[in-house]
Rosetta silent file (secondary structure, phi, psi, omega in degrees, C-alpha in Angstrom):
SEQUENCE: MEFITLNNGVKMPLEGFGVFQVPDPAQCEQAVLDAIAAGYRLIDTAAAYMNEEAVGKAIAKSGVPREELFITTKLWVQDASYEGAKAAIETSLKKLGLSYIDLYLIHQPMGDYVGAYRAMEEAYKTGKLRAIGVCNFYPNRLADLCETVSVIPAVNQVELHPFFQQESALALMKEYGVCPEAWGPFAEGKHGIFTHPVLTAIGEKYGKTAAQVALRWNVQRGVVVIPKSTHKDRMEQNMNIWDFTLSNADMAEIAKLDLGHSEIVDHGDPAFVKMLHSLKVHD
SCORE:     score description
SCORE:     0.000 S_00000001
   1 L     0.000  138.994  174.739   15.505  -50.544   11.514 S_00000001
   2 L  -109.895  159.132 -176.369   17.135  -51.280   14.839 S_00000001
   3 E  -123.639  159.217  171.883   17.644  -48.838   17.696 S_00000001
   4 E  -121.738  141.221  178.928   20.186  -48.219   20.408 S_00000001
   5 E   -94.073  120.185 -178.798   19.208  -46.893   23.828 S_00000001
   6 L   -73.111  170.965 -173.782   21.345  -43.942   24.881 S_00000001
   7 L   -68.174   -6.609  175.769   22.621  -43.482   28.430 S_00000001
   8 L  -108.311    8.642  177.740   19.611  -41.305   29.319 S_00000001
   9 L    93.063   -7.168  178.829   17.035  -43.807   28.050 S_00000001
  10 L   -74.393  135.522  178.012   16.350  -42.086   24.702 S_00000001
  11 E   -90.907  132.341 -178.049   16.126  -44.483   21.746 S_00000001
  12 E  -124.858  132.613  176.577   18.187  -43.566   18.669 S_00000001
  13 E   -59.287  143.841  178.964   18.066  -45.304   15.261 S_00000001
  14 L   -77.593  -13.064  175.170   21.260  -47.221   14.483 S_00000001
  15 E  -134.513  137.434  178.997   21.220  -45.834   10.962 S_00000001
  16 L  -138.891 -172.202 -176.962   20.489  -42.323    9.806 S_00000001
  17 E  -121.408  123.881  179.710   20.930  -39.930    6.930 S_00000001
  18 E   -98.691  148.437 -178.799   23.671  -37.287    6.866 S_00000001
  19 L  -121.591   25.169  174.095   23.530  -34.030    4.914 S_00000001
  20 L   -62.376  138.154  179.129   27.192  -32.954    5.073 S_00000001
  21 L    62.651   33.080  169.974   28.279  -31.269    1.824 S_00000001
  22 L  -126.786   68.003 -173.701   24.712  -30.758    0.588 S_00000001
  23 L   -78.153  -21.865 -179.235   24.548  -26.957    0.960 S_00000001
  24 L   -65.301  120.977 -173.550   22.153  -26.279   -1.945 S_00000001
  25 H   -56.510  -47.460 -177.109   18.777  -25.679   -0.265 S_00000001
  26 H   -66.085  -42.524  179.824   16.588  -27.288   -2.917 S_00000001
  27 H   -65.382  -41.359 -179.785   18.848  -30.326   -3.292 S_00000001
  28 H   -65.316  -46.132  179.675   19.126  -30.783    0.462 S_00000001
  29 H   -58.400  -45.427 -179.517   15.383  -30.492    1.014 S_00000001
  30 H   -66.417  -39.302  179.631   14.677  -33.055   -1.698 S_00000001
  31 H   -62.236  -42.299  179.913   17.379  -35.407   -0.407 S_00000001
  32 H   -67.984  -40.065  176.134   15.916  -35.355    3.100 S_00000001
  33 H   -60.793  -43.768  179.060   12.396  -35.924    1.733 S_00000001
  34 H   -64.132  -40.028 -179.384   13.691  -38.867   -0.307 S_00000001
  35 H   -64.860  -44.605  179.686   15.541  -40.250    2.717 S_00000001
  36 H   -63.418  -40.240  177.906   12.473  -40.047    4.944 S_00000001
  37 H   -64.056  -29.980 -179.947   10.409  -41.725    2.194 S_00000001
  38 L   -80.326   -6.623  175.921   13.057  -44.485    2.056 S_00000001
  39 L   113.210   -3.210  177.736   12.574  -45.137    5.769 S_00000001
  40 L   -70.346  140.009  176.845   15.241  -43.022    7.442 S_00000001
  41 L  -123.534  -17.868  173.282   14.127  -41.422   10.685 S_00000001
  42 E   -95.505  120.894  176.796   17.455  -40.090   11.970 S_00000001
  43 E  -118.563  126.440 -174.983   18.543  -36.944   10.100 S_00000001
  44 E  -113.935  115.916  176.684   21.978  -35.481   10.907 S_00000001
  45 L  -128.937 -169.602 -179.471   22.774  -31.850   10.113 S_00000001
  46 L  -166.109  153.426  175.953   24.887  -29.066   11.658 S_00000001
  47 H   -56.263  -38.044 -176.966   25.096  -25.300   11.824 S_00000001
  48 H   -72.588  -14.670  178.596   28.299  -25.542    9.788 S_00000001
  49 H   -80.445  -12.683  177.460   26.569  -27.433    6.976 S_00000001
  50 L    59.007   34.737 -179.155   24.508  -24.316    6.242 S_00000001
  51 L  -139.908   19.253 -179.597   21.398  -26.379    5.503 S_00000001
  52 H   -60.642  -38.215 -179.106   19.376  -26.511    8.726 S_00000001
  53 H   -64.854  -40.081  178.518   16.556  -24.499    7.140 S_00000001
  54 H   -64.842  -40.543  176.691   16.323  -26.903    4.205 S_00000001
  55 H   -61.819  -43.739  179.028   16.219  -29.847    6.610 S_00000001
  56 H   -60.050  -41.066  178.625   13.483  -28.096    8.567 S_00000001
  57 H   -63.664  -40.749  179.533   11.389  -27.571    5.429 S_00000001
  58 H   -65.477  -40.566  177.972   11.721  -31.242    4.524 S_00000001
  59 H   -58.728  -45.425 -178.076   10.663  -32.287    8.029 S_00000001
  60 H   -64.896  -35.052 -176.938    7.575  -30.078    7.763 S_00000001
  61 H   -85.088  -15.316 -170.289    6.669  -31.440    4.320 S_00000001
  62 H   -66.813  -29.016 -176.862    7.375  -35.100    5.076 S_00000001
  63 L    80.172   -0.661  179.122    4.075  -35.810    6.789 S_00000001
  64 L   -85.279  131.400  179.486    5.884  -38.003    9.331 S_00000001
  65 L   -54.713  139.103 -177.295    4.896  -37.260   12.951 S_00000001
  66 H   -53.298  -40.299 -175.217    7.598  -35.280   14.746 S_00000001
  67 H   -68.265  -13.645  177.707    7.939  -37.875   17.502 S_00000001
  68 H   -88.110  -10.548 -178.951    8.929  -40.511   14.916 S_00000001
  69 L   -99.485  151.094  177.974   11.894  -38.436   13.724 S_00000001
  70 E  -125.858  104.351 -172.920   15.278  -38.116   15.416 S_00000001
  71 E  -104.714  126.098  178.520   16.929  -34.819   14.458 S_00000001
  72 E  -113.941  136.795  167.699   20.573  -34.081   15.196 S_00000001
  73 E  -141.508  175.160 -168.075   22.392  -30.794   14.758 S_00000001
  74 E  -138.768  150.113  177.212   25.682  -29.414   15.998 S_00000001
  75 E   -85.227  128.717 -179.923   27.312  -26.386   17.619 S_00000001
  76 L   -86.539  160.108 -177.528   30.056  -24.796   15.537 S_00000001
  77 H   -52.238  -41.152 -178.446   33.466  -23.672   16.857 S_00000001
  78 H   -54.483  -30.454 -175.697   32.526  -20.005   16.473 S_00000001
  79 H  -106.733   18.221 -177.556   29.846  -20.435   19.152 S_00000001
  80 L   -79.603   78.068  173.810   31.845  -22.612   21.552 S_00000001
  81 L  -160.938  168.909 -178.413   31.186  -20.681   24.756 S_00000001
  82 H   -60.220  -55.172 -178.673   28.416  -20.576   27.347 S_00000001
  83 H   -68.452  -37.803  179.771   26.617  -17.556   25.892 S_00000001
  84 H   -61.645  -42.045 -179.972   27.465  -18.539   22.325 S_00000001
  85 H   -68.601  -39.304  177.911   25.923  -21.966   22.747 S_00000001
  86 H   -56.811  -45.349 -179.953   22.771  -20.580   24.369 S_00000001
  87 H   -69.618  -40.159 -176.780   22.206  -18.370   21.331 S_00000001
  88 H   -65.434  -36.723  177.726   23.204  -21.078   18.841 S_00000001
  89 H   -61.651  -44.316  179.260   20.700  -23.557   20.250 S_00000001
  90 H   -64.790  -38.830  178.878   17.897  -21.047   19.770 S_00000001
  91 H   -63.136  -44.016  179.665   19.105  -20.297   16.234 S_00000001
  92 H   -65.569  -41.111  176.971   19.111  -23.971   15.292 S_00000001
  93 H   -58.754  -42.965 -179.571   15.645  -24.501   16.748 S_00000001
  94 H   -66.439  -46.939 -178.393   14.367  -21.571   14.702 S_00000001
  95 H   -64.139  -37.701  179.488   16.055  -22.649   11.463 S_00000001
  96 H   -78.919  -16.263 -178.608   14.820  -26.219   11.850 S_00000001
  97 L    69.986   34.832 -175.104   11.353  -25.029   12.802 S_00000001
  98 L  -119.730  156.793  175.418   11.317  -27.289   15.844 S_00000001
  99 L   -93.033  -15.678  175.450   10.406  -26.936   19.511 S_00000001
 100 L  -152.801  157.080  176.642   13.086  -29.441   20.531 S_00000001
 101 E  -115.104  135.442 -176.067   16.160  -31.148   19.056 S_00000001
 102 L   -71.633  -38.842 -179.728   16.683  -34.864   19.657 S_00000001
 103 E  -145.210  125.325  179.861   20.485  -34.737   19.779 S_00000001
 104 E  -120.623  126.092 -173.471   22.717  -31.664   19.982 S_00000001
 105 E  -120.780  145.356  167.135   26.464  -32.124   19.598 S_00000001
 106 E   -76.450  122.045 -170.021   29.592  -30.011   20.009 S_00000001
 107 L   -71.499  -37.245 -177.912   31.019  -30.250   16.485 S_00000001
 108 L  -139.946  146.948  179.979   34.711  -29.882   17.333 S_00000001
 109 L   -81.264   61.147 -174.240   36.729  -30.101   20.595 S_00000001
 110 L  -139.525  158.170 -176.362   37.839  -26.480   20.253 S_00000001
 111 L    73.575 -161.568  179.742   37.157  -23.134   21.877 S_00000001
 112 L   -85.294   69.924 -176.553   35.416  -22.988   25.243 S_00000001
 113 H   -72.156  -22.969  175.904   33.606  -26.250   24.732 S_00000001
 114 H   -69.139  -43.831  175.573   33.214  -26.813   28.481 S_00000001
 115 H   -60.974  -41.712  178.322   31.329  -23.530   28.788 S_00000001
 116 H   -61.692  -40.711 -178.393   29.269  -24.502   25.754 S_00000001
 117 H   -65.346  -33.186  176.359   28.476  -27.857   27.294 S_00000001
 118 H   -61.223  -41.603  177.720   27.172  -26.132   30.431 S_00000001
 119 H   -65.223  -38.619  177.946   24.662  -24.270   28.272 S_00000001
 120 H   -64.857  -38.679  176.996   23.735  -27.545   26.583 S_00000001
 121 H   -60.721  -41.784  179.368   23.175  -29.190   29.974 S_00000001
 122 H   -63.624  -44.879 -179.966   20.761  -26.384   30.886 S_00000001
 123 H   -66.175  -32.992  176.849   18.863  -26.728   27.601 S_00000001
 124 H   -64.894  -43.981 -177.159   18.761  -30.501   28.103 S_00000001
 125 H   -70.016  -21.776  177.013   17.249  -30.121   31.554 S_00000001
 126 L   -92.149   -4.887  176.800   14.523  -27.800   30.196 S_00000001
 127 L    93.501   -0.792  177.133   13.620  -30.231   27.400 S_00000001
 128 L   -69.585  -28.133  178.260   14.862  -28.216   24.430 S_00000001
 129 E  -124.063  124.236 -179.485   17.446  -30.955   23.809 S_00000001
 130 L   -78.194  -25.912  177.339   16.516  -34.622   24.355 S_00000001
 131 L  -154.999  151.489  179.709   20.151  -35.706   24.404 S_00000001
 132 E  -130.820  154.171 -178.960   23.527  -33.965   24.235 S_00000001
 133 E  -168.826 -158.428 -172.949   26.957  -35.070   23.147 S_00000001
 134 E  -140.155  169.486  172.860   30.110  -34.318   21.234 S_00000001
 135 E  -131.586  147.873  172.039   31.953  -34.961   17.977 S_00000001
 136 L    60.867   25.441  176.464   35.612  -35.653   17.285 S_00000001
 137 L   -88.628  103.755  177.309   36.511  -36.023   20.968 S_00000001
 138 L   -68.279  164.183 -169.713   39.521  -38.319   21.026 S_00000001
 139 H   -49.106  -42.966 -178.273   39.935  -40.461   24.170 S_00000001
 140 H   -65.556  -41.280  179.020   41.891  -37.922   26.241 S_00000001
 141 H   -67.442  -41.290 -178.344   39.416  -35.122   25.493 S_00000001
 142 H   -65.417  -43.592  179.458   36.413  -37.355   26.087 S_00000001
 143 H   -61.578  -42.982  179.956   37.746  -38.617   29.424 S_00000001
 144 H   -62.157  -44.815 -179.403   38.455  -35.067   30.573 S_00000001
 145 H   -64.269  -46.125 -178.397   34.977  -33.883   29.615 S_00000001
 146 H   -61.812  -30.398  178.719   33.242  -36.865   31.245 S_00000001
 147 L   -82.174   -5.162 -174.007   35.160  -36.208   34.463 S_00000001
 148 L  -107.167  -34.364 -169.299   34.142  -32.524   34.361 S_00000001
 149 L   -96.339  168.230  178.485   30.442  -32.384   33.501 S_00000001
 150 L   -95.110  -24.299  177.532   27.264  -33.425   35.309 S_00000001
 151 L  -111.946  109.127 -179.416   25.525  -34.936   32.239 S_00000001
 152 L   -63.694  134.324  178.625   27.710  -37.566   30.553 S_00000001
 153 L   -52.597  137.849  179.382   27.615  -37.150   26.749 S_00000001
 154 L   -80.275  -30.175 -173.524   25.123  -39.509   25.154 S_00000001
 155 E  -141.111  146.282  167.396   27.016  -39.692   21.848 S_00000001
 156 E  -127.413  110.234 -178.786   30.499  -39.109   20.451 S_00000001
 157 E   -91.254  115.246 -176.211   30.422  -38.780   16.664 S_00000001
 158 E  -136.428  169.723  176.983   33.852  -39.630   15.260 S_00000001
 159 E   -69.811  118.922 -179.281   35.479  -40.980   12.115 S_00000001
 160 L  -144.719  115.294  177.127   34.812  -44.743   12.065 S_00000001
 161 E  -157.671  173.410 -174.348   35.189  -47.010    9.039 S_00000001
 162 L   -57.289  -21.594 -177.290   37.093  -50.196    8.159 S_00000001
 163 L   -97.060   -7.229  174.761   40.340  -48.287    7.573 S_00000001
 164 E  -146.639   90.322 -166.296   40.174  -46.313   10.855 S_00000001
 165 L   -92.803  -23.448  173.012   38.455  -48.512   13.410 S_00000001
 166 L    52.189   49.538 -178.109   39.395  -46.774   16.699 S_00000001
 167 H   -61.692  -39.344  179.991   38.939  -49.804   18.946 S_00000001
 168 H   -67.168  -36.257  176.882   40.601  -48.122   21.952 S_00000001
 169 H   -65.349  -40.771  178.447   38.338  -45.099   21.554 S_00000001
 170 H   -63.454  -37.218  179.732   35.289  -47.390   21.430 S_00000001
 171 H   -64.100  -40.686  178.514   36.446  -49.103   24.610 S_00000001
 172 H   -68.105  -40.611  177.573   36.630  -45.779   26.452 S_00000001
 173 H   -59.512  -42.149  178.977   33.204  -44.733   25.161 S_00000001
 174 H   -62.595  -39.719  179.531   31.795  -48.017   26.455 S_00000001
 175 H   -58.814  -39.729 -178.797   33.427  -47.383   29.851 S_00000001
 176 H   -92.240   -4.465 -178.854   31.615  -44.040   30.154 S_00000001
 177 L    77.373   28.087 -179.699   28.374  -45.220   28.517 S_00000001
 178 L   -97.029  129.656 -179.757   28.823  -42.969   25.481 S_00000001
 179 E   -79.866  127.474  175.689   27.319  -44.208   22.198 S_00000001
 180 E   -80.205  140.052  176.130   29.716  -44.108   19.221 S_00000001
 181 E  -131.208  135.345 -174.012   28.426  -42.643   15.965 S_00000001
 182 E   -96.781  118.900  162.159   30.347  -42.819   12.693 S_00000001
 183 E   -92.276  153.286 -178.339   30.851  -39.883   10.405 S_00000001
 184 L    59.974   45.237 -178.106   32.403  -40.849    7.095 S_00000001
 185 L   -63.957  -14.483  175.519   31.363  -44.532    7.365 S_00000001
 186 L  -103.880   17.129  178.910   32.501  -44.925    3.755 S_00000001
 187 H    55.813   28.362 -177.684   35.890  -43.264    4.444 S_00000001
 188 H    51.831   35.447  175.112   34.742  -40.499    2.082 S_00000001
 189 H    79.883    1.528 -178.647   35.315  -42.933   -0.782 S_00000001
 190 H   -74.259  164.062  177.036   39.000  -43.464   -0.044 S_00000001
 191 H    62.767   22.615  179.786   40.854  -46.800   -0.333 S_00000001
 192 H    55.738   38.434 -171.901   38.500  -47.948   -3.080 S_00000001
 193 H   -57.027  -34.229 -175.160   36.007  -48.853   -0.391 S_00000001
 194 H   -75.369  -14.309  177.564   33.103  -49.398   -2.791 S_00000001
 195 H  -129.550   16.648 -175.182   35.046  -52.062   -4.726 S_00000001
 196 L   -60.136  131.596 -174.115   37.492  -53.189   -2.049 S_00000001
 197 H   -59.319  -38.008 -179.941   38.297  -56.887   -2.601 S_00000001
 198 H   -67.317  -47.937 -178.904   37.881  -57.924    1.040 S_00000001
 199 H   -68.133  -36.677  179.040   34.555  -56.147    1.488 S_00000001
 200 H   -65.651  -44.540 -179.399   33.350  -57.245   -1.945 S_00000001
 201 H   -63.337  -40.678  177.090   34.186  -60.911   -1.292 S_00000001
 202 H   -64.386  -44.070 -179.220   32.377  -60.834    2.050 S_00000001
 203 H   -60.929  -35.619 -178.657   29.388  -59.137    0.447 S_00000001
 204 H   -61.325  -28.735  179.286   29.114  -61.759   -2.281 S_00000001
 205 H   -67.069  -26.557 -174.947   28.337  -64.391    0.379 S_00000001
 206 H  -113.353    1.658 -175.262   25.242  -62.443    1.413 S_00000001
 207 L    69.439   35.603 -177.462   24.233  -60.843   -1.885 S_00000001
 208 L  -123.540  160.898  178.321   25.349  -57.452   -0.576 S_00000001
 209 L   -85.326  166.626  175.642   27.635  -54.676   -1.785 S_00000001
 210 H   -59.188  -38.572  179.723   30.936  -53.647   -0.238 S_00000001
 211 H   -63.382  -42.618  179.156   29.204  -50.484    1.006 S_00000001
 212 H   -65.418  -36.108  177.158   26.482  -52.492    2.736 S_00000001
 213 H   -64.459  -42.891  179.931   29.127  -54.682    4.366 S_00000001
 214 H   -61.217  -40.876  178.563   30.976  -51.590    5.656 S_00000001
 215 H   -68.956  -44.464 -178.487   27.778  -50.248    7.219 S_00000001
 216 H   -62.520  -39.824  178.693   26.758  -53.606    8.670 S_00000001
 217 H   -57.344  -44.451 -178.976   30.233  -54.060   10.195 S_00000001
 218 H   -67.719  -45.937 -176.816   29.901  -50.781   12.088 S_00000001
 219 H   -66.067  -29.833  176.176   26.370  -51.362   13.385 S_00000001
 220 H   -69.905  -16.028  173.642   27.402  -54.805   14.615 S_00000001
 221 L   -90.160    3.467 -178.434   29.993  -52.999   16.727 S_00000001
 222 L    82.109   20.384 -177.795   27.184  -50.901   18.242 S_00000001
 223 L  -100.073  128.447  173.822   28.105  -47.871   16.127 S_00000001
 224 E   -74.045  136.726 -179.483   25.397  -45.594   14.697 S_00000001
 225 E  -118.238  145.143 -179.387   26.022  -44.845   10.999 S_00000001
 226 L  -133.552   68.248  179.081   24.884  -41.821    8.972 S_00000001
 227 L   -64.287  149.045  179.391   25.696  -42.444    5.289 S_00000001
 228 L  -116.004  138.627  170.686   25.042  -39.614    2.856 S_00000001
 229 L  -160.163  147.442  175.538   23.769  -39.828   -0.700 S_00000001
 230 L  -102.698    7.340 -179.617   21.640  -37.633   -2.910 S_00000001
 231 L  -106.637  126.488 -175.615   20.588  -40.633   -5.029 S_00000001
 232 H   -58.305  -41.662 -177.285   17.400  -42.460   -4.067 S_00000001
 233 H   -64.710  -36.672  178.847   18.629  -45.888   -5.119 S_00000001
 234 H   -72.828  -35.465  175.210   21.761  -45.580   -2.982 S_00000001
 235 H   -57.009  -44.863 -178.518   19.734  -44.339   -0.026 S_00000001
 236 H   -66.864  -41.244  177.513   17.644  -47.486   -0.308 S_00000001
 237 H   -61.702  -43.836 -179.041   20.729  -49.708   -0.679 S_00000001
 238 H   -63.729  -29.003  178.904   22.337  -48.110    2.364 S_00000001
 239 H   -80.249  -18.460 -173.441   19.191  -48.828    4.373 S_00000001
 240 L   -87.850   61.506 -177.735   19.088  -52.459    3.235 S_00000001
 241 L  -125.087   13.241 -171.776   21.506  -53.826    5.857 S_00000001
 242 L  -104.652    6.111 -177.657   19.123  -55.343    8.387 S_00000001
 243 L  -113.158   16.702  175.055   18.507  -58.753    6.824 S_00000001
 244 L  -149.843  160.105 -179.887   21.975  -60.271    7.234 S_00000001
 245 L  -132.624  128.355  177.244   24.627  -60.682    9.916 S_00000001
 246 L   -70.749  139.555  178.866   28.385  -60.777    9.394 S_00000001
 247 L   -76.488  167.041  175.374   30.081  -63.806   10.929 S_00000001
 248 H   -59.228  -36.547  178.603   32.907  -63.587   13.465 S_00000001
 249 H   -65.541  -40.191  176.797   35.268  -64.623   10.655 S_00000001
 250 H   -61.479  -46.751 -178.934   33.979  -61.754    8.479 S_00000001
 251 H   -61.132  -37.943  179.938   34.476  -59.280   11.317 S_00000001
 252 H   -67.652  -37.808  178.172   38.013  -60.583   11.859 S_00000001
 253 H   -64.690  -42.528  179.830   38.861  -60.138    8.165 S_00000001
 254 H   -67.225  -33.360  178.869   37.615  -56.544    8.225 S_00000001
 255 H   -58.609  -28.968 -178.785   39.611  -55.900   11.415 S_00000001
 256 L   -71.136  -14.027 -177.606   42.780  -56.504    9.387 S_00000001
 257 L   -81.004  -10.856 -174.479   42.022  -53.443    7.211 S_00000001
 258 L   -63.522  125.888  176.519   42.623  -50.966   10.050 S_00000001
 259 L   -89.471  -17.190  178.323   45.418  -48.480    9.312 S_00000001
 260 L    82.337    4.955  178.624   45.323  -47.086   12.844 S_00000001
 261 L  -157.014  161.650  177.591   45.093  -43.456   11.747 S_00000001
 262 L   -83.333  143.034  170.565   42.920  -41.060    9.767 S_00000001
 263 L  -115.833   18.084  179.583   43.752  -40.129    6.215 S_00000001
 264 L  -110.312  -49.669 -178.608   40.922  -37.576    6.108 S_00000001
 265 L  -138.087  158.337  174.583   41.620  -35.102    8.951 S_00000001
 266 L  -133.576   96.317 -178.584   44.288  -34.424   11.562 S_00000001
 267 L   -68.740  -10.854  177.334   42.875  -32.681   14.612 S_00000001
 268 L   -89.880   -1.762 -179.482   46.390  -32.477   16.008 S_00000001
 269 L   -87.011  116.722 -179.067   47.571  -30.256   13.153 S_00000001
 270 H   -54.655  -35.433 -179.727   47.671  -26.572   14.263 S_00000001
 271 H   -64.581  -37.505  178.569   46.928  -25.448   10.698 S_00000001
 272 H   -67.404  -41.580  178.347   43.741  -27.537   10.677 S_00000001
 273 H   -61.657  -45.401  178.676   42.700  -26.098   14.047 S_00000001
 274 H   -61.230  -40.236 -179.716   43.284  -22.550   12.792 S_00000001
 275 H   -62.428  -43.308  179.996   41.280  -23.293    9.666 S_00000001
 276 H   -64.417  -39.122  177.498   38.287  -24.523   11.683 S_00000001
 277 H   -65.554  -28.557 -177.939   38.400  -21.411   13.875 S_00000001
 278 H   -77.932  -18.234 -179.588   38.440  -19.238   10.737 S_00000001
 279 L   -78.702  123.297 -177.774   35.211  -20.746    9.383 S_00000001
 280 L  -112.841  137.106  179.101   32.236  -18.595   10.378 S_00000001
 281 L  -101.537   -6.969  175.513   28.594  -19.618   10.258 S_00000001
 282 L  -160.259  169.062 -179.837   27.292  -16.134   11.004 S_00000001
 283 L   -68.266    0.000    0.000   28.534  -12.537   11.355 S_00000001
């Protein structure tokens, strides 16, 4: 495993395990235990995933020292305000059974996220959060936030895969010292990514799968990846990306796959924004 040093000096694994769409408590707990056994140390959850308690149980049962784990969770839209975030941080700590969270992110750039970020800055300064950041902040939103706050976000978790590469967004993150992290590194299975001819042909040169090539491509760009799987063999395959390096020619071939837009979500669609606001994680 390789690490990246965030803008506050905290070291973060370049590859982690995501638990999006694993709401069943028993399945989630077992998946996290299997992931930790496979060598993952970064675990990414969120209040909106409704599985923080299951993640917490797995952490407690894993036998791995707390300081060796890097736990991420996220603030949901419903709690995007100063007071809402203060309460949500405490709720996540309780559900996870932890005294501190390694990385706490604003899940969506909606609601009073500036007020929420102020609460996160306070929790960061008291040690409850080792690093703070955001998700889905497109360049204009990220620039505005960075020009507004006193603690520059350590991470911006956004959609990043071979079909939506976001090079201009990465350039802005680099300018502000924000680490990019990829959700959906497999494009949620779209575009035949697991059998894509370009990725497959590149992989054959190294004895790797198309999926491993997609992950390796992102980490070589300095992007943290958090692939999800509930199957042990795939967890192990996804972790097995540290013994080869894609050539400049390989990277250039993958660059040609970029569509320049998402085919998964549209944060500019008012209906999508309304839908996210309607989702509640508590009464």
